[in-house]
Coordinates of C-alpha atoms in Angstrom, one line a residue:
Chain A
M285 CA 11.1 -55.1 52.6
K286 CA 13.1 -57.3 50.0
S287 CA 11.5 -60.4 51.4
E288 CA 7.9 -59.1 51.3
V289 CA 8.5 -58.2 47.5
H290 CA 9.9 -61.5 46.9
S291 CA 7.1 -63.3 48.7
S292 CA 4.4 -61.3 46.6
K293 CA 6.3 -62.6 43.5
R294 CA 6.0 -66.1 44.5
V295 CA 2.3 -65.6 45.3
R296 CA 1.5 -64.1 41.8
V297 CA 3.5 -67.1 40.2
A298 CA 1.4 -69.5 42.3
K299 CA -1.8 -67.8 41.2
K300 CA -1.0 -68.1 37.5
R301 CA 0.0 -71.6 37.9
I302 CA -3.2 -72.7 39.6
F303 CA -5.2 -70.5 36.9
A304 CA -3.5 -72.6 34.2
A305 CA -4.2 -75.8 36.2
V306 CA -7.8 -75.1 35.8
M307 CA -8.0 -73.8 32.2
I308 CA -5.6 -75.9 30.4
P309 CA -8.0 -79.2 30.6
L310 CA -10.9 -77.3 29.4
L311 CA -8.9 -76.1 26.4
T312 CA -7.0 -79.3 25.5
A313 CA -8.6 -82.4 24.1
A314 CA -7.9 -85.6 26.3
P315 CA -5.7 -88.0 24.6
P316 CA -7.0 -91.3 23.4
D317 CA -6.8 -94.2 25.8
K318 CA -4.0 -96.7 25.3
I319 CA -4.8 -100.4 25.6
A320 CA -2.2 -103.2 25.6
V321 CA -3.4 -106.9 25.0
L322 CA -0.9 -109.5 26.2
D323 CA -0.7 -112.8 24.2
F324 CA -3.4 -115.1 25.7
D325 CA -1.8 -117.7 27.5
P326 CA -2.8 -121.1 26.0
H327 CA -3.8 -124.1 27.9
N328 CA -4.1 -127.2 26.1
F329 CA -4.5 -125.1 22.9
P330 CA -2.2 -124.3 19.8
P331 CA 0.0 -121.6 20.8
S332 CA 0.0 -120.3 17.0
F333 CA -4.0 -120.0 17.3
S334 CA -3.6 -118.4 20.7
K335 CA -1.4 -115.7 19.2
S336 CA -3.8 -115.4 16.1
L337 CA -6.7 -115.3 18.3
T338 CA -5.1 -112.2 20.2
E339 CA -4.2 -110.5 17.2
K340 CA -7.9 -110.7 15.9
F341 CA -9.0 -109.6 19.5
R342 CA -6.7 -106.4 19.1
Q343 CA -8.0 -105.7 15.7
S344 CA -11.7 -105.8 17.2
L345 CA -10.7 -103.5 19.6
T346 CA -9.2 -101.2 17.3
D347 CA -12.0 -101.1 14.8
S348 CA -14.5 -100.6 17.7
S349 CA -13.1 -97.7 19.7
D350 CA -10.8 -94.7 19.4
A351 CA -8.2 -96.0 21.8
V352 CA -4.6 -96.8 20.6
V353 CA -4.3 -100.5 21.0
F354 CA -0.6 -101.6 21.2
S355 CA 0.4 -104.0 18.5
R356 CA 2.1 -107.5 19.6
K357 CA 5.3 -106.2 18.7
S358 CA 5.1 -103.1 20.8
T359 CA 4.0 -105.4 24.0
G360 CA 6.8 -107.5 23.4
Q361 CA 9.6 -105.5 22.6
F362 CA 10.8 -104.5 26.0
S363 CA 12.7 -106.7 28.5
V364 CA 11.8 -105.3 31.7
L365 CA 13.7 -105.7 34.6
Y366 CA 12.0 -107.2 37.4
Q367 CA 13.1 -108.2 40.9
T368 CA 11.5 -111.6 40.3
A369 CA 13.2 -111.7 36.8
E370 CA 9.6 -112.2 35.3
E371 CA 10.1 -112.0 31.7
D372 CA 7.1 -114.1 30.3
Y373 CA 4.1 -111.5 29.8
K374 CA 1.9 -114.2 29.1
S375 CA 1.9 -115.7 32.6
C376 CA 1.2 -112.2 34.2
R377 CA -2.3 -112.8 35.7
T378 CA -2.0 -111.2 39.0
L379 CA -2.9 -107.4 39.7
S380 CA 0.7 -106.3 40.6
C381 CA 2.2 -107.9 37.7
A382 CA -0.6 -106.5 35.3
L383 CA -0.2 -103.0 36.9
E384 CA 3.7 -103.0 36.7
I385 CA 3.7 -104.3 32.9
G386 CA 0.9 -101.7 31.9
K387 CA 2.9 -98.8 33.6
K388 CA 6.1 -99.9 31.9
L389 CA 4.3 -100.0 28.4
G390 CA 2.6 -96.8 29.2
A391 CA -0.6 -98.3 28.7
D392 CA -4.0 -96.9 30.1
Y393 CA -5.7 -100.5 30.2
L394 CA -4.2 -103.7 30.0
I395 CA -5.9 -107.0 29.0
A396 CA -4.3 -110.6 30.0
G397 CA -6.1 -113.8 29.3
T398 CA -6.0 -117.5 29.0
V399 CA -7.5 -119.4 26.3
S400 CA -8.0 -123.2 27.0
N401 CA -9.6 -126.3 25.5
F402 CA -11.0 -129.1 27.8
D403 CA -13.6 -131.4 27.3
S404 CA -14.4 -130.3 23.7
T405 CA -15.2 -126.8 25.2
V406 CA -13.0 -123.9 24.1
S407 CA -12.8 -121.0 26.6
L408 CA -11.5 -117.6 26.9
N409 CA -10.9 -115.8 30.2
M410 CA -10.0 -112.2 30.1
Q411 CA -9.2 -109.7 32.8
V412 CA -9.0 -106.0 32.3
F413 CA -6.9 -103.8 34.6
S414 CA -6.9 -99.9 34.8
M415 CA -3.7 -98.2 35.4
D416 CA -5.2 -95.1 36.2
F417 CA -7.5 -96.9 38.9
G418 CA -5.0 -99.4 39.7
I419 CA -7.7 -102.1 39.9
R420 CA -9.2 -104.8 37.7
V421 CA -12.1 -103.1 36.2
D422 CA -13.5 -106.1 34.3
S423 CA -13.5 -109.8 33.8
I424 CA -14.9 -111.6 30.9
H425 CA -15.4 -115.3 30.3
I426 CA -16.4 -116.9 27.0
A427 CA -16.9 -120.6 26.6
T428 CA -18.2 -122.4 23.6
A429 CA -18.7 -125.9 22.6
G430 CA -18.7 -124.9 18.7
G431 CA -15.1 -125.2 18.2
I432 CA -12.3 -122.5 17.3
D433 CA -14.3 -120.7 14.7
S434 CA -17.1 -120.1 17.2
L435 CA -14.7 -118.9 19.9
L436 CA -13.1 -116.5 17.4
I437 CA -16.3 -115.1 16.4
L438 CA -17.2 -114.5 20.3
A439 CA -13.9 -113.1 20.9
K440 CA -14.2 -110.6 18.1
S441 CA -17.6 -109.5 19.3
S442 CA -16.3 -109.3 23.1
G443 CA -13.5 -107.0 21.8
K444 CA -15.8 -104.5 19.9
D445 CA -18.0 -104.5 23.2
L446 CA -15.2 -104.0 25.4
G447 CA -13.6 -101.5 23.1
K448 CA -16.6 -99.3 23.3
S449 CA -17.0 -99.5 27.0
L450 CA -13.4 -99.0 27.9
T451 CA -13.3 -95.7 25.9
K452 CA -17.0 -94.4 26.5
V453 CA -18.1 -95.7 29.6
I454 CA -15.3 -95.8 31.9
G455 CA -13.6 -92.4 31.9
K456 CA -10.0 -91.2 33.2
P457 CA -10.1 -90.5 36.9
V458 CA -9.4 -86.6 37.3
E459 CA -5.9 -86.4 38.6
P460 CA -4.8 -83.5 40.7
L461 CA -2.7 -81.2 38.5
Q462 CA 0.6 -80.8 39.9
Y463 CA 3.3 -77.9 39.3
P464 CA 6.7 -77.7 40.7
L465 CA 7.6 -74.6 42.4
L466 CA 11.5 -75.3 42.8
A467 CA 13.4 -74.6 39.6
P468 CA 14.2 -77.7 37.5
E469 CA 17.7 -77.7 38.4
M470 CA 17.1 -77.7 42.1
Q471 CA 14.7 -80.8 41.9
T472 CA 16.9 -83.6 41.2
T473 CA 19.9 -84.1 43.4
M474 CA 21.1 -87.3 41.9
L475 CA 24.3 -87.1 39.9
M476 CA 23.6 -89.4 37.3
G477 CA 23.9 -87.5 34.0
P478 CA 21.7 -85.1 32.0
R479 CA 19.7 -87.8 30.7
V480 CA 18.6 -89.2 33.9
T481 CA 17.9 -85.6 35.1
A482 CA 15.9 -84.7 32.3
A483 CA 13.8 -88.0 32.8
A484 CA 13.5 -87.4 36.2
N485 CA 12.2 -83.7 35.8
S486 CA 9.6 -85.0 33.1
R487 CA 7.8 -87.5 35.0
S488 CA 5.2 -87.3 37.7
L489 CA 6.2 -87.8 41.4
S490 CA 4.9 -91.2 42.0
Q491 CA 6.5 -92.7 38.9
P492 CA 10.0 -94.1 38.4
I493 CA 12.4 -92.7 36.0
V494 CA 12.5 -95.0 33.0
I495 CA 15.5 -94.6 30.8
H496 CA 16.2 -96.5 27.6
G497 CA 19.7 -97.6 26.6
P498 CA 23.1 -96.9 28.6
V499 CA 22.6 -95.1 31.6
P500 CA 25.4 -93.0 33.0
G501 CA 25.0 -93.9 36.5
V502 CA 24.6 -97.6 35.9
G503 CA 28.1 -98.1 34.6
L504 CA 29.2 -99.4 31.5
V505 CA 30.0 -103.0 32.6
E506 CA 26.6 -103.4 34.2
Y507 CA 25.2 -101.9 31.0
L508 CA 26.8 -104.5 28.9
I509 CA 25.8 -107.5 31.0
T510 CA 22.3 -106.4 31.5
S511 CA 21.6 -104.9 28.1
G512 CA 18.9 -107.2 26.3
K513 CA 20.4 -106.5 22.8
L514 CA 23.9 -107.6 23.9
R515 CA 22.7 -110.2 25.8
A516 CA 20.9 -111.4 22.6
A517 CA 24.1 -110.8 20.7
L518 CA 26.1 -113.0 23.3
Y519 CA 23.7 -115.8 23.3
S520 CA 23.8 -116.1 19.3
S521 CA 27.6 -115.9 19.4
A522 CA 27.5 -118.9 21.6
I523 CA 24.7 -120.8 19.8
P524 CA 23.6 -119.7 16.7
G525 CA 19.7 -118.6 16.9
S526 CA 19.7 -118.6 20.7
G527 CA 19.7 -114.7 20.8
Q528 CA 16.8 -114.7 18.3
L529 CA 15.0 -117.3 20.5
Y530 CA 15.6 -115.0 23.3
S531 CA 14.2 -112.1 21.7
K532 CA 11.2 -114.3 20.9
K533 CA 12.0 -114.5 17.0
K534 CA 11.4 -118.2 16.7
W535 CA 11.5 -118.5 13.2
S536 CA 14.7 -116.4 12.8
A537 CA 16.3 -118.7 15.4
L538 CA 15.2 -121.9 13.8
S539 CA 16.6 -120.5 10.5
F540 CA 20.0 -119.6 11.8
F541 CA 20.2 -122.7 13.9
T542 CA 19.2 -125.1 10.9
T543 CA 21.5 -123.4 8.4
E544 CA 24.6 -123.2 10.8
L545 CA 23.8 -126.8 11.9
V546 CA 23.6 -128.0 8.2
I547 CA 26.8 -125.9 7.5
S548 CA 28.6 -127.3 10.4
G549 CA 27.3 -130.8 9.6
M550 CA 28.7 -130.6 6.0
A551 CA 32.1 -129.0 7.3
L552 CA 32.2 -132.0 9.8
Y553 CA 31.7 -134.5 7.0
H554 CA 34.2 -133.0 4.8
H555 CA 36.4 -132.7 7.8
Q556 CA 36.2 -136.5 8.7
S557 CA 36.6 -137.3 4.8
Y558 CA 39.7 -135.1 4.9
K559 CA 41.0 -136.9 7.9
K560 CA 40.5 -140.4 6.6
A561 CA 42.1 -139.3 3.1
H562 CA 45.0 -138.0 5.0
E563 CA 45.5 -141.1 7.1
E564 CA 45.5 -143.3 4.0
A565 CA 47.8 -140.8 2.2
D566 CA 50.1 -141.2 5.1
R567 CA 49.7 -144.9 5.2
F568 CA 50.6 -145.2 1.6
Y569 CA 53.3 -142.9 1.8
A570 CA 54.9 -145.0 4.6
L571 CA 54.6 -148.1 2.7
Y572 CA 56.3 -146.1 -0.5
E573 CA 59.0 -145.0 1.8
N574 CA 59.9 -148.4 3.2
T575 CA 59.4 -150.4 0.2
D576 CA 62.6 -152.0 -1.6
F577 CA 60.6 -153.4 -4.4
P578 CA 60.5 -151.2 -7.7
E579 CA 57.4 -152.8 -8.9
L580 CA 55.5 -151.7 -5.6
A581 CA 57.0 -148.2 -5.3
P582 CA 54.9 -146.8 -8.3
G583 CA 51.5 -148.1 -6.9
Y584 CA 52.1 -146.8 -3.4
K585 CA 53.0 -143.5 -4.9
E586 CA 49.8 -143.5 -7.1
Q587 CA 47.7 -144.3 -4.0
V588 CA 49.3 -141.4 -2.1
L589 CA 48.6 -138.9 -5.0
H590 CA 45.1 -140.3 -5.1
H591 CA 44.5 -139.7 -1.6
V592 CA 46.1 -136.3 -1.6
E593 CA 43.8 -135.3 -4.5
T594 CA 40.8 -136.5 -2.5
L595 CA 41.9 -134.7 0.9
K596 CA 42.4 -131.6 -1.1
H597 CA 39.0 -132.0 -2.7
H598 CA 37.3 -132.3 0.9
N599 CA 39.8 -129.6 2.3
N600 CA 38.3 -127.2 -0.2
W601 CA 34.7 -127.8 0.7
L602 CA 35.6 -127.6 4.2
K603 CA 37.1 -124.3 3.7
N604 CA 34.0 -123.3 1.7
Y605 CA 31.5 -124.3 4.5
R606 CA 33.8 -122.8 7.1
D607 CA 33.9 -119.4 5.5
A608 CA 30.1 -119.5 4.9
G609 CA 29.6 -120.8 8.7
R610 CA 31.6 -118.0 9.7
L611 CA 29.9 -115.3 7.7
I612 CA 26.4 -116.7 8.6
W613 CA 27.8 -116.8 12.4
L614 CA 28.7 -113.0 12.3
I615 CA 25.4 -112.3 10.4
N616 CA 23.4 -114.2 13.1
I617 CA 25.2 -112.2 15.9
A618 CA 24.4 -108.7 14.1
H619 CA 20.7 -110.0 13.5
A620 CA 20.7 -111.1 17.2
Y621 CA 21.5 -107.5 18.3
Y622 CA 19.5 -105.8 15.7
V623 CA 16.2 -107.9 16.9
G624 CA 17.3 -108.0 20.6
P625 CA 14.9 -106.5 23.3
E626 CA 15.7 -103.0 24.4
T627 CA 16.5 -102.5 27.9
I628 CA 14.5 -100.5 30.3
Y629 CA 16.3 -99.3 33.5
S630 CA 13.7 -98.4 36.2
V631 CA 15.6 -96.4 38.9
R632 CA 14.4 -94.2 41.5
P633 CA 16.9 -91.2 42.3
K634 CA 16.9 -89.3 45.5
R635 CA 14.9 -86.1 44.8
T636 CA 13.5 -83.3 46.7
D637 CA 10.2 -81.9 45.2
V638 CA 7.9 -79.0 46.2
T639 CA 4.5 -78.7 44.3
V640 CA 1.4 -77.1 44.3
S641 CA -1.9 -79.0 43.1
Y642 CA -5.4 -78.2 42.3
N643 CA -7.8 -80.9 42.5
P644 CA -10.9 -80.0 40.1
V645 CA -13.1 -82.6 41.7
T646 CA -12.8 -81.4 45.4
Q647 CA -11.7 -78.0 44.1
K648 CA -9.2 -77.5 46.7
P649 CA -5.4 -76.7 46.2
A650 CA -2.9 -78.6 48.2
L651 CA 0.9 -78.1 48.8
N652 CA 3.1 -81.2 48.6
V653 CA 6.6 -81.4 49.8
S654 CA 8.8 -84.6 48.9
I655 CA 12.2 -85.4 50.3
T656 CA 13.9 -88.7 49.5
L657 CA 15.7 -90.1 52.4
D658 CA 18.6 -92.5 52.4
Chain B
M149 CA 20.0 -99.8 40.5
V150 CA 19.4 -102.7 43.1
Q151 CA 17.4 -104.4 40.4
V152 CA 20.1 -104.3 38.3
K153 CA 22.8 -105.5 40.7
D154 CA 20.7 -108.5 41.7
R155 CA 20.2 -109.3 38.1
I156 CA 24.1 -109.4 37.8
K157 CA 24.2 -111.8 40.4
H158 CA 21.6 -114.1 39.6
N159 CA 22.8 -114.4 35.9
F160 CA 26.5 -114.8 36.8
I161 CA 26.3 -118.6 36.4
S162 CA 24.3 -118.6 33.3
K163 CA 26.7 -116.1 31.6
F164 CA 29.5 -118.2 32.7
A165 CA 28.1 -121.0 31.2
I166 CA 27.3 -119.3 27.9
A167 CA 30.9 -118.0 27.8
L168 CA 32.0 -121.3 28.3
A169 CA 29.9 -122.6 25.3
A170 CA 31.0 -119.7 23.3
V171 CA 34.7 -120.7 23.5
T172 CA 34.0 -124.3 22.9
F173 CA 31.2 -124.5 20.4
I174 CA 32.4 -121.6 18.0
P175 CA 35.9 -122.8 17.6
S176 CA 34.9 -126.4 17.3
I177 CA 32.4 -126.1 14.6
V178 CA 33.2 -123.0 12.7
L179 CA 36.7 -121.7 13.4
L180 CA 38.9 -124.8 14.1
P181 CA 38.4 -126.9 11.0
S182 CA 41.5 -125.1 9.0
C183 CA 43.3 -128.0 7.7
E184 CA 46.9 -127.9 6.2
E185 CA 47.4 -129.7 3.0
P186 CA 50.2 -132.2 3.4
T187 CA 53.3 -132.5 1.1
Y188 CA 55.0 -135.5 0.3
S189 CA 58.6 -136.2 -1.3
F190 CA 58.9 -139.1 -3.5
D191 CA 62.3 -140.0 -3.3
N192 CA 62.7 -143.5 -2.6
P193 CA 65.7 -145.0 -4.3
A194 CA 63.7 -147.9 -5.3
D195 CA 61.1 -145.9 -7.2
P196 CA 61.8 -146.2 -10.8
D197 CA 60.7 -142.6 -11.3
S198 CA 63.9 -141.5 -9.2
M199 CA 66.3 -143.7 -11.1
D200 CA 66.5 -141.5 -14.5
Y201 CA 65.8 -144.3 -16.6
K202 CA 63.6 -143.4 -19.6
P203 CA 61.1 -146.4 -20.0
P204 CA 60.9 -149.0 -21.6
A205 CA 64.0 -150.0 -20.0
I206 CA 65.8 -152.9 -17.9
F207 CA 67.9 -152.3 -14.7
F208 CA 69.5 -154.1 -11.9
W209 CA 67.9 -153.9 -8.5
P210 CA 69.5 -153.4 -6.2
D211 CA 71.8 -151.5 -8.3
S212 CA 74.8 -151.8 -5.9
V213 CA 75.2 -154.5 -3.2
S214 CA 77.9 -155.6 -0.7
I215 CA 78.7 -159.2 -0.4
V216 CA 81.0 -160.9 2.1
R217 CA 83.5 -163.2 0.3
T218 CA 82.1 -166.9 -0.1
F219 CA 78.5 -165.7 0.6
S220 CA 75.9 -165.1 -1.8
D221 CA 73.1 -162.2 -2.6
T222 CA 70.6 -161.8 -5.1
I223 CA 70.1 -159.0 -7.7
S224 CA 67.2 -158.7 -10.1
V225 CA 66.7 -157.7 -13.5
Y226 CA 63.8 -155.4 -13.7
A227 CA 61.6 -154.5 -16.5
L228 CA 60.5 -150.7 -16.4
K229 CA 57.1 -149.8 -18.0
I230 CA 57.4 -152.4 -20.9
D231 CA 54.3 -153.4 -22.8
S232 CA 53.4 -156.7 -24.1
L233 CA 56.6 -158.5 -23.1
A234 CA 56.6 -162.3 -24.1
A235 CA 60.0 -163.2 -24.6
A236 CA 63.5 -161.8 -23.7
Y237 CA 67.1 -162.7 -24.1
I238 CA 69.2 -161.0 -21.4
G239 CA 72.9 -160.9 -21.5
V240 CA 74.7 -160.1 -18.2
E241 CA 78.5 -159.2 -18.3
Y242 CA 80.1 -159.7 -15.0
H243 CA 83.6 -160.2 -13.7
W244 CA 84.4 -164.0 -14.1
G245 CA 86.7 -165.2 -11.2
S246 CA 85.6 -162.7 -9.0
V247 CA 82.0 -163.4 -8.7
S248 CA 80.2 -166.4 -10.0
I249 CA 76.6 -167.3 -10.9
D250 CA 75.1 -169.6 -8.5
T251 CA 71.4 -169.7 -9.3
V252 CA 68.9 -168.0 -11.8
L253 CA 65.2 -168.0 -11.1
V254 CA 62.1 -166.6 -12.8
G255 CA 61.1 -163.3 -11.5
D256 CA 57.5 -162.2 -10.7
F257 CA 56.9 -160.3 -13.9
F258 CA 56.6 -163.5 -15.8
T259 CA 55.1 -165.6 -12.8
N260 CA 51.9 -163.5 -12.6
S261 CA 50.5 -165.2 -15.8
N262 CA 48.6 -168.5 -15.7
T263 CA 50.6 -169.4 -18.6
S264 CA 53.8 -171.4 -18.0
E265 CA 57.0 -169.7 -18.8
F266 CA 60.3 -171.1 -19.9
L267 CA 63.9 -170.1 -18.5
I268 CA 67.3 -171.0 -20.0
A269 CA 70.3 -169.7 -18.5
E270 CA 73.6 -170.4 -19.7
D271 CA 76.9 -169.1 -17.9
K272 CA 79.7 -168.6 -20.5
Q273 CA 82.3 -167.3 -17.8
G274 CA 81.9 -163.8 -17.9
V275 CA 78.5 -163.6 -19.7
L276 CA 75.3 -164.9 -18.5
D277 CA 72.7 -165.6 -21.2
I278 CA 69.5 -165.8 -20.1
F279 CA 66.5 -166.6 -22.4
I280 CA 63.1 -166.4 -20.8
F281 CA 59.4 -166.6 -22.6
Y282 CA 56.0 -167.8 -22.5
L283 CA 54.8 -170.5 -24.7
P284 CA 54.3 -168.9 -28.1
D285 CA 50.5 -168.7 -28.0
E286 CA 50.5 -165.1 -29.5
T287 CA 48.4 -163.6 -26.7
T288 CA 50.1 -164.0 -23.5
S289 CA 52.3 -161.3 -22.4
A290 CA 53.4 -159.1 -19.3
T291 CA 53.2 -155.4 -19.1
G292 CA 54.6 -152.9 -16.5
T293 CA 57.3 -153.0 -14.0
G294 CA 58.6 -155.9 -12.3
S295 CA 61.3 -158.5 -11.7
I296 CA 62.3 -160.7 -15.1
V297 CA 64.8 -162.8 -13.3
E298 CA 66.6 -162.9 -10.0
I299 CA 70.3 -164.0 -10.2
V300 CA 72.1 -165.1 -7.2
F301 CA 75.7 -164.1 -7.4
K302 CA 78.5 -165.6 -5.1
A303 CA 81.5 -163.6 -4.1
E304 CA 84.8 -165.0 -4.7
L305 CA 87.5 -162.2 -4.6
P306 CA 87.4 -159.0 -2.7
G307 CA 86.7 -155.7 -5.2
T308 CA 84.0 -153.9 -7.0
Y309 CA 82.8 -155.3 -10.1
A310 CA 80.5 -153.9 -12.6
L311 CA 77.4 -155.6 -14.1
T312 CA 76.2 -154.7 -17.6
F313 CA 73.9 -155.7 -20.1
V314 CA 75.2 -157.0 -23.5
D315 CA 73.9 -154.8 -26.6
S316 CA 72.4 -157.9 -27.9
T317 CA 69.9 -158.0 -25.2
E318 CA 66.5 -157.8 -26.6
M319 CA 62.6 -158.0 -25.8
R320 CA 60.0 -159.4 -27.8
D321 CA 56.2 -159.1 -27.8
A322 CA 53.6 -162.0 -28.3
D323 CA 53.7 -161.4 -31.9
N324 CA 57.5 -161.8 -31.8
L325 CA 58.1 -158.3 -32.7
P326 CA 60.9 -156.4 -31.0
I327 CA 60.5 -154.2 -28.2
L328 CA 62.8 -151.0 -28.3
L329 CA 64.6 -150.3 -25.3
N330 CA 65.4 -146.7 -24.1
D331 CA 67.8 -147.5 -21.3
M332 CA 69.9 -150.4 -19.9
G333 CA 70.9 -149.8 -16.4
E334 CA 74.3 -150.9 -14.9
G335 CA 75.0 -152.6 -11.3
L336 CA 77.8 -153.0 -8.9
I337 CA 78.9 -155.8 -6.6
H338 CA 81.1 -154.9 -3.8
V339 CA 82.8 -158.0 -2.4
V340 CA 84.4 -157.8 1.1
D341 CA 86.4 -160.1 3.2

């Protein structure tokens, strides 16, 4: 008797959830599409202009659609851990790479392309990938002999057209709505801490768990080694500016490296001058000590005192440059940590899910059982 | 998790290289150049500043010599920071009979000039009168510290004997004006068998 009552309650809960699955999409407006544009890969083309062209293209996409277009900073701020250690977004032209990066960035569409200059013809090849469909949905080729200005105009125009088509013509596929039947605390069996559990329970079943920052299950040492920010700081501690370069902050890297190089050069110059004056002072002091001629001793003494003054002068400058070098070195490490890429850990914990779903297209409910095996 | 571990393996060598660079680059450029400033003690006995003479002055150098009997050694008469010295009379009192004057030579102080100098030395059995001067052209003079004359003494009898300047010792400049001496030193000759 008790088991019948319990099962009838389950059925009522399931009915309510199926009703919610049908009604919620009708009552809530669809969120705007998110489009990520990776920096166009330059071939025989100025990299700075390639970035500028990408930025103009992003702007034209933003102007022509309601979509959220990720800024360059957003697309480049993550250091994603790939099995192939691929970190250069620009070189991503394959479908699998695009899908992986697009999902990491949380984009609906990802656009990657190359801009090249051969035989006085500048061309822009772009590929548009849909994260929802998991396919390449469009490919655009622009070529002009009218130079960079002409390409810029064509790219802007193409961006506007693409923005309209992506947000109006291509609609998002209707996803079956899924609702867990098990209580949240029963779903995740991994013992990786509350942050992992929360991240695991908030995702859809097919997605990996993505956590920013230290992960309890990863361990402190592994986090220290693999953290992008700490790695940038470590690089900069070894060679000033290298952490910034790792974080793709070229100007900061150049500034820190050049400043440290100049300071080190000046410190080295004063160090050498100090050493030379020291050697001279020692040489004249030895002459002073060994002379038996009263007429020579005052001259040697004067030389010793002169070189002591010189070495003191260089030593003072050396200390100043050394202190400045230390200060800038510390600032450089702190800056490298600040601008360092945030690390994303993609982990797939063991998990057991039981969900009921309703597909509005086929108008059929479905029961999904997922058990992760070792 | 597997990805993280793979990453650790792949980057171990590069991290080691970076750590190595960190411990070599930073100390060498930024941390190491912490230089100590040397200190020197100027206590050479030959240094006039450590002799406690108040310039201008004259003194014997070496101020103490040991000579084996029947052998000879040289003691110089030094000028200390004398300005524009053109002529000098130096009277040296010594223990006649125990030491004797062998030779008197012109020192570097006077010979550094292109002008010829004159030296007259007269041994008066206990007092050596030395006259040394440039030709009186009213321009040539010597300035500073240096040996005026070098006296070669010959040891005769064992003992310790003092060398002193007579009170009438005097210096004059190119205008034949007297130069006031603030100090006149003393010397010792130890004659040993």
